[in-house]
Coordinates of C-alpha atoms and ligand atoms in Angstrom, one line a residue:
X1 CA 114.2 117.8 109.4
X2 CA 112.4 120.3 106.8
X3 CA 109.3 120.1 108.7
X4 CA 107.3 118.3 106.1
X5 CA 105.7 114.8 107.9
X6 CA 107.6 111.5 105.8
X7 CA 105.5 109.7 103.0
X8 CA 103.1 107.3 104.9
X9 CA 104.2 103.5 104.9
X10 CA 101.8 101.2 102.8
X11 CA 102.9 98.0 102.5
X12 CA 100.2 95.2 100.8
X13 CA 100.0 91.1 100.7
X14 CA 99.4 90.0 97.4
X15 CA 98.4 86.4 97.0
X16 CA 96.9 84.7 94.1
X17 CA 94.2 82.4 94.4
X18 CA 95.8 78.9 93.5
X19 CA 94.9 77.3 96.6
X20 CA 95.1 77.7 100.4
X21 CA 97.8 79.6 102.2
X22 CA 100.9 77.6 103.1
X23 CA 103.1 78.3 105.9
X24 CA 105.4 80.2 103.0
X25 CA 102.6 82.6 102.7
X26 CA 102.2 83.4 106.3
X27 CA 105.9 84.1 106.4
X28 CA 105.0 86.6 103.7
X29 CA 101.9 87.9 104.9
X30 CA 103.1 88.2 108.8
X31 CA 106.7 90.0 107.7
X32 CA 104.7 92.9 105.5
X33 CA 102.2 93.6 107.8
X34 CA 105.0 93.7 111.3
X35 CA 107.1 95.8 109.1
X36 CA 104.0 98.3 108.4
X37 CA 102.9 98.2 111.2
X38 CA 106.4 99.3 113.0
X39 CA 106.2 102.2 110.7
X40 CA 103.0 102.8 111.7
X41 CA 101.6 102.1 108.4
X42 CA 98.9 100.8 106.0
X43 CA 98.8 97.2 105.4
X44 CA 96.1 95.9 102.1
X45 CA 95.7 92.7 100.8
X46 CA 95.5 92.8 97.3
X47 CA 93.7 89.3 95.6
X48 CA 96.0 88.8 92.2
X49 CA 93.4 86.7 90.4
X50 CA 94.7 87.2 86.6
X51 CA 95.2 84.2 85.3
X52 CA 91.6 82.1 85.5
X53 CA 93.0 78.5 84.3
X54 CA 95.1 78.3 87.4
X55 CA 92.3 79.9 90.3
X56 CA 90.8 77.4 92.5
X57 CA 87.7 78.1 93.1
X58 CA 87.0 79.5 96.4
X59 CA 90.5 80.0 97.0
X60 CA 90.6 83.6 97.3
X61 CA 87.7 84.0 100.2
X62 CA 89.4 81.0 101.8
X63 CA 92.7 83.2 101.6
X64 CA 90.8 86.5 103.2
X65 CA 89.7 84.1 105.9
X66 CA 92.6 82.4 107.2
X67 CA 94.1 85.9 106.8
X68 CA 91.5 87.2 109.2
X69 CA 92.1 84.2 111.5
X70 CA 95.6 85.2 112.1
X71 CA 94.6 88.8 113.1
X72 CA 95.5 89.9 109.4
X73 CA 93.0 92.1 108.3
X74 CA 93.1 94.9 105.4
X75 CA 93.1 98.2 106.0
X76 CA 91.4 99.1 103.0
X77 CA 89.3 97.7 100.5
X78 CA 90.8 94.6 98.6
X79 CA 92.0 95.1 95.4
X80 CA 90.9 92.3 93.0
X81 CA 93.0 92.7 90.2
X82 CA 90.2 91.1 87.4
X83 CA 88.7 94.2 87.9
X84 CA 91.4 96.3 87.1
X85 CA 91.8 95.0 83.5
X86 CA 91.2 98.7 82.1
X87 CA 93.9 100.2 84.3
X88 CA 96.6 96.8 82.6
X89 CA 94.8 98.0 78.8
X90 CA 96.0 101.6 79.3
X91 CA 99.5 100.7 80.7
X92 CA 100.0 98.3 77.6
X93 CA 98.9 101.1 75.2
X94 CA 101.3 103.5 77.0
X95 CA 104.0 100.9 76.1
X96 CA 102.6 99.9 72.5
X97 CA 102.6 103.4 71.9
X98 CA 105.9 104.8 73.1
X99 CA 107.7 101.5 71.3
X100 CA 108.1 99.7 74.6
X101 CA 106.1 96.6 73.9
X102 CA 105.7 95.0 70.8
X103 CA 103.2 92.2 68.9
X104 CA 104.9 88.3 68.9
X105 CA 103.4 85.6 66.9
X106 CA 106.5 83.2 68.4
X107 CA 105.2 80.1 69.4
X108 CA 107.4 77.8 72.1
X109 CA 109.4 75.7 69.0
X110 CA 109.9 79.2 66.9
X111 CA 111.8 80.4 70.7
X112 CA 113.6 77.2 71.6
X113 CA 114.9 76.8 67.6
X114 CA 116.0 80.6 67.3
X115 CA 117.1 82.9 71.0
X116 CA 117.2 79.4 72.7
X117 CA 116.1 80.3 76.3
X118 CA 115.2 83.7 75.9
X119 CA 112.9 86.1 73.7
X120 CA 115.3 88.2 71.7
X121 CA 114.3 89.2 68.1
X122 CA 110.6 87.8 66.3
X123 CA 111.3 84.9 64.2
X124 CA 107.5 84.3 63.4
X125 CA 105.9 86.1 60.7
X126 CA 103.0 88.8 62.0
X127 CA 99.3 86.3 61.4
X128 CA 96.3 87.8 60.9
X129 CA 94.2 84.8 61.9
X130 CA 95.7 84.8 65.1
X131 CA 96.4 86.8 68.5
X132 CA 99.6 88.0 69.2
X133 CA 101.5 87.9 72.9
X134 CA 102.7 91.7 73.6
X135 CA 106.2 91.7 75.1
X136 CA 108.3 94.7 76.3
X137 CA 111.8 95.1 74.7
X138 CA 114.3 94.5 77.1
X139 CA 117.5 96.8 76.0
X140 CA 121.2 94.9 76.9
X141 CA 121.7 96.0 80.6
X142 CA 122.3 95.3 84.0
X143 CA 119.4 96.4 86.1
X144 CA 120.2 96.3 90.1
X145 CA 118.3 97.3 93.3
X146 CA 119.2 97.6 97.1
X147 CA 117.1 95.1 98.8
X148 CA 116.8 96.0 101.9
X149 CA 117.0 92.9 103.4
X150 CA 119.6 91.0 101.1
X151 CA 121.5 94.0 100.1
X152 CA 122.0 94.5 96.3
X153 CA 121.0 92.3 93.6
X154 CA 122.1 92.6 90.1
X155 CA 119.9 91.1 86.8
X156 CA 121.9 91.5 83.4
X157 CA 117.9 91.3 81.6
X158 CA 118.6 90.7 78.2
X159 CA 120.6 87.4 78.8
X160 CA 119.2 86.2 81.8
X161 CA 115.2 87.1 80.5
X162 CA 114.9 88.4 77.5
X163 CA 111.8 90.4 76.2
X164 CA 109.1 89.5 78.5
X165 CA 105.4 88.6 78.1
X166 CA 103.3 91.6 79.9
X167 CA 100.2 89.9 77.9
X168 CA 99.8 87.0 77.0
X169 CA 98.7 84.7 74.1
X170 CA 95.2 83.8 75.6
X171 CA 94.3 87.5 76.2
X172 CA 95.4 87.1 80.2
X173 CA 97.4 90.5 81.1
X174 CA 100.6 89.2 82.7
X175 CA 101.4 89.0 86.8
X176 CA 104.8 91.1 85.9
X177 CA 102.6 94.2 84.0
X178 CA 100.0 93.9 86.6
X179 CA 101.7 93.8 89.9
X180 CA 103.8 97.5 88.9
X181 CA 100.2 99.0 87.7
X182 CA 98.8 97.7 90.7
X183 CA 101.4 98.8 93.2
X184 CA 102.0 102.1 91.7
X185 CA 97.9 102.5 91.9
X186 CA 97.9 101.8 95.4
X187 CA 100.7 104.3 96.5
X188 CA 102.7 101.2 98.1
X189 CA 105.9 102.4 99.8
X190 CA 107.8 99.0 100.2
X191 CA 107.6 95.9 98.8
X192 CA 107.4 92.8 101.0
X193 CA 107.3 89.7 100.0
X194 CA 108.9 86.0 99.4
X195 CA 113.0 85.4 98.1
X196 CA 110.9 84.2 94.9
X197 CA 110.3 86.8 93.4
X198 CA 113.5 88.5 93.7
X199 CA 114.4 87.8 90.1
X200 CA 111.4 89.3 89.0
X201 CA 111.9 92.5 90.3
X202 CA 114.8 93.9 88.0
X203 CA 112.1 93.3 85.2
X204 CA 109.7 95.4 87.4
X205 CA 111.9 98.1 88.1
X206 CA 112.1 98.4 84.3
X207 CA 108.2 98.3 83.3
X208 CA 108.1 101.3 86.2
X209 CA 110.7 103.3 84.3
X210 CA 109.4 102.9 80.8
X211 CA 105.7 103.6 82.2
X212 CA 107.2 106.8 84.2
X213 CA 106.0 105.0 87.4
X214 CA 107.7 105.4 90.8
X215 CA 109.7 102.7 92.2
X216 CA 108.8 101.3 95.8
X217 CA 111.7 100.2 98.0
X218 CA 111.6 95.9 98.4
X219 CA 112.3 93.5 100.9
X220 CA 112.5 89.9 100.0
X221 CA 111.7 87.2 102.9
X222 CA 113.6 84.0 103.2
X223 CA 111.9 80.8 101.6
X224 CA 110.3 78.3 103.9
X225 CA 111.2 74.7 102.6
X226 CA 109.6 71.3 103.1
X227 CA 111.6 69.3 105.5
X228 CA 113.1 67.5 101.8
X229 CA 114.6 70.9 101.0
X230 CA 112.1 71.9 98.6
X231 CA 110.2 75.5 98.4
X232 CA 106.5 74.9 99.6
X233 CA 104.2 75.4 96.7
X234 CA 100.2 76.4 97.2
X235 CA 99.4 73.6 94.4
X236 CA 100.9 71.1 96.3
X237 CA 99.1 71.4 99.5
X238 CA 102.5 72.1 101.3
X239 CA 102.5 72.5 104.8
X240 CA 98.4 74.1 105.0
X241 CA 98.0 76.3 107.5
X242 CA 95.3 75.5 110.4
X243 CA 92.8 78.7 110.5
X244 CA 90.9 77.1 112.9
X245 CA 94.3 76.9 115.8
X246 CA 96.5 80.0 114.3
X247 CA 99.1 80.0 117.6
X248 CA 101.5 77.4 116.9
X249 CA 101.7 78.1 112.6
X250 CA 101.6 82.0 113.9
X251 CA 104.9 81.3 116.7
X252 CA 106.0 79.4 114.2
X253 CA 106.4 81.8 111.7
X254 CA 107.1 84.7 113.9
X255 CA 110.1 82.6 114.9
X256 CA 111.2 82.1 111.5
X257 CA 111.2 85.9 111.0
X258 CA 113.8 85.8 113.9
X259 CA 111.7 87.2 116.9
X260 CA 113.1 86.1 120.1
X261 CA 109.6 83.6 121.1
X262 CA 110.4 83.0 124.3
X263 CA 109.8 86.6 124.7
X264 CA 106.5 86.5 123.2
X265 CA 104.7 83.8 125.3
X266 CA 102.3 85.3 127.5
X267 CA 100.2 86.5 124.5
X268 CA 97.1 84.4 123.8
X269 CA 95.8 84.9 120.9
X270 CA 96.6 86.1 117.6
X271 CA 96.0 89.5 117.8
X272 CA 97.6 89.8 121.0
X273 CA 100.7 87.5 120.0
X274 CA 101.1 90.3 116.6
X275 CA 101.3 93.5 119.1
X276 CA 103.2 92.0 121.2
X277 CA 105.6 90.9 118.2
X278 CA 105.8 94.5 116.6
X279 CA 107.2 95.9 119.8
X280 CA 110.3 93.1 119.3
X281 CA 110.1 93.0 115.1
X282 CA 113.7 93.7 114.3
X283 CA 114.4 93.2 110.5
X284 CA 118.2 92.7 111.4
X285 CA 117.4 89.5 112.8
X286 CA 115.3 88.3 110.1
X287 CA 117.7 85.6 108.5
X288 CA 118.8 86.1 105.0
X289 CA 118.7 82.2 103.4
X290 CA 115.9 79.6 103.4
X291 CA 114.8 77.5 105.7
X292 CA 113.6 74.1 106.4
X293 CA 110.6 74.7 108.7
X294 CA 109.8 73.6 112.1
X295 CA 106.3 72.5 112.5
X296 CA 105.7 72.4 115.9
X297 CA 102.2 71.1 116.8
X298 CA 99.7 72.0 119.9
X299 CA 100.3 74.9 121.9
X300 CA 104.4 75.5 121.5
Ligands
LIG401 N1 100.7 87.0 93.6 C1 102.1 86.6 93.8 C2 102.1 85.2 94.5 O1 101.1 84.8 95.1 C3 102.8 87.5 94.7 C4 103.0 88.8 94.1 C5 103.9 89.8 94.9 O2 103.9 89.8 96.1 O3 104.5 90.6 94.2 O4 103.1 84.5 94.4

């Protein structure tokens, strides 16, 4: 102990507005805010609506609603990332500038004729008459982190991803560039959030070092699957959640995140049922592979 008081927690929810909240995205929203809240920390929802073709309109106040109907609520206000475009502009310059992120004129054929999969080196000419996608340089290494959940995860970048996109063609600043500004911005401690997104975060880790950012710890949840195996996507209207009877999606979910249930059945109502559950909330116990879920329906 030096007698200084540890960095507060702030953990965050990030959804993008593509269409209601699945029983995935509970999972998600329910495991950040128990494991802020058992650090007795912050817990924000921040709306990630950068990429207009694919919001649904309405989506994102829907979102903030069924949130609030399962006793989620930010502690702060929410960060809408289209009006953070300035603060995604500076970071890109930073990279332009320090010879980071460069101009590509590639179009999908120039990439699938030349690196095959991945970005490697410009085979298209510069255009004038045309934009340019920007795209960091990924050097030839191996980036790994210590998940705290999953333990540690290794990404070789250059063969597995390439140089990435962190804006694209049609002007949209990318979800990769935009989450690390974002959770940098908003001092967040640890990362919690869906097994989906664990191969993104090597490629995070490296936009926070080249922008001198610091890197939060992560926790990566275990995917909820349809009862045919497959990950539940918000476009396909996969298991919706019911905002207007929370209890049996909220049991539900708490028992996927391995809380003992039983334990947990005198609590009526969804705040109630979340207090209770951060007094048992044992990351331990959270299981470490996907599941298929179990819907139980009425009062469970
Ligand atoms: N916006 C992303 C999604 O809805 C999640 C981003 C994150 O948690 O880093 O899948």
């Amino acid at each position: 102990m030096n007698g200084r008081p540890a960095p507060a927690y702030r953990g965050r929810f990030a959804p993008s507005p593509t269409g209601a909240l699945h029983f995935g995205s509970l999972v998600a929203a329910i495991g950040s805010w128990l494991r802020a809240r058992s650090r007795s920390g912050s817990w924000i929802i921040r709306i990630e609506d950068l990429d207009p073709p694919r919001e649904v309109a309405g989506a994102a106040q829907q979102q903030i609603e069924t949130l609030a109907a399962f006793g989620l609520v930010s502690d702060e206000p929410i960060l809408w990332q289209h009006q953070r475009h300035d603060a995604y502009a500076a970071a890109l310059r930073q990279l332009v500038d320090a010879g980071h992120a460069f101009p590509c004129w590639c179009s999908r054929s120039d990439l699938q004729r030349s690196a095959g999969l991945h970005h490697s080196p410009c085979v298209a000419a510069p255009a004038q008459d045309r934009a340019p996608a920007w795209r960091l340089r990924v050097p030839d290494l191996t980036l790994g982190f210590d998940d705290r959940l999953l333990g540690r995860y290794e990404q070789p970048l250059a063969t597995e991803v390439g140089d990435f996109v962190v804006r694209r063609v049609e002007g949209y600043y990318a979800y990769q560039l935009a989450v690390v500004v974002d959770d940098a911005a908003q001092g967040i401690s640890e990362v919690v959030r869906g097994a989906d997104l664990l191969d993104s975060t090597p490629r995070q880790i490296l936009l926070q070092q080249r922008l001198g950012l610091p890197t939060p710890a992560y926790l990566h949840l275990p995917l909820a699957l349809d009862a045919a195996g497959r990950k539940l996507s918000k476009q396909d209207q996969a298991l919706p959640i019911d905002a207007t009877d929370p209890l049996p999606a909220l049991r539900a979910a708490l028992e996927f995140l391995g809380l003992p249930i039983a334990r947990l059945s005198h609590a009526a109502s969804p705040p109630a049922l979340l207090a209770a559950a951060v007094e048992v909330f044992d990351v331990a116990a959270i299981p470490h592979t996907a599941s298929i879920v179990r819907m139980r329906h009425g009062s469970a």
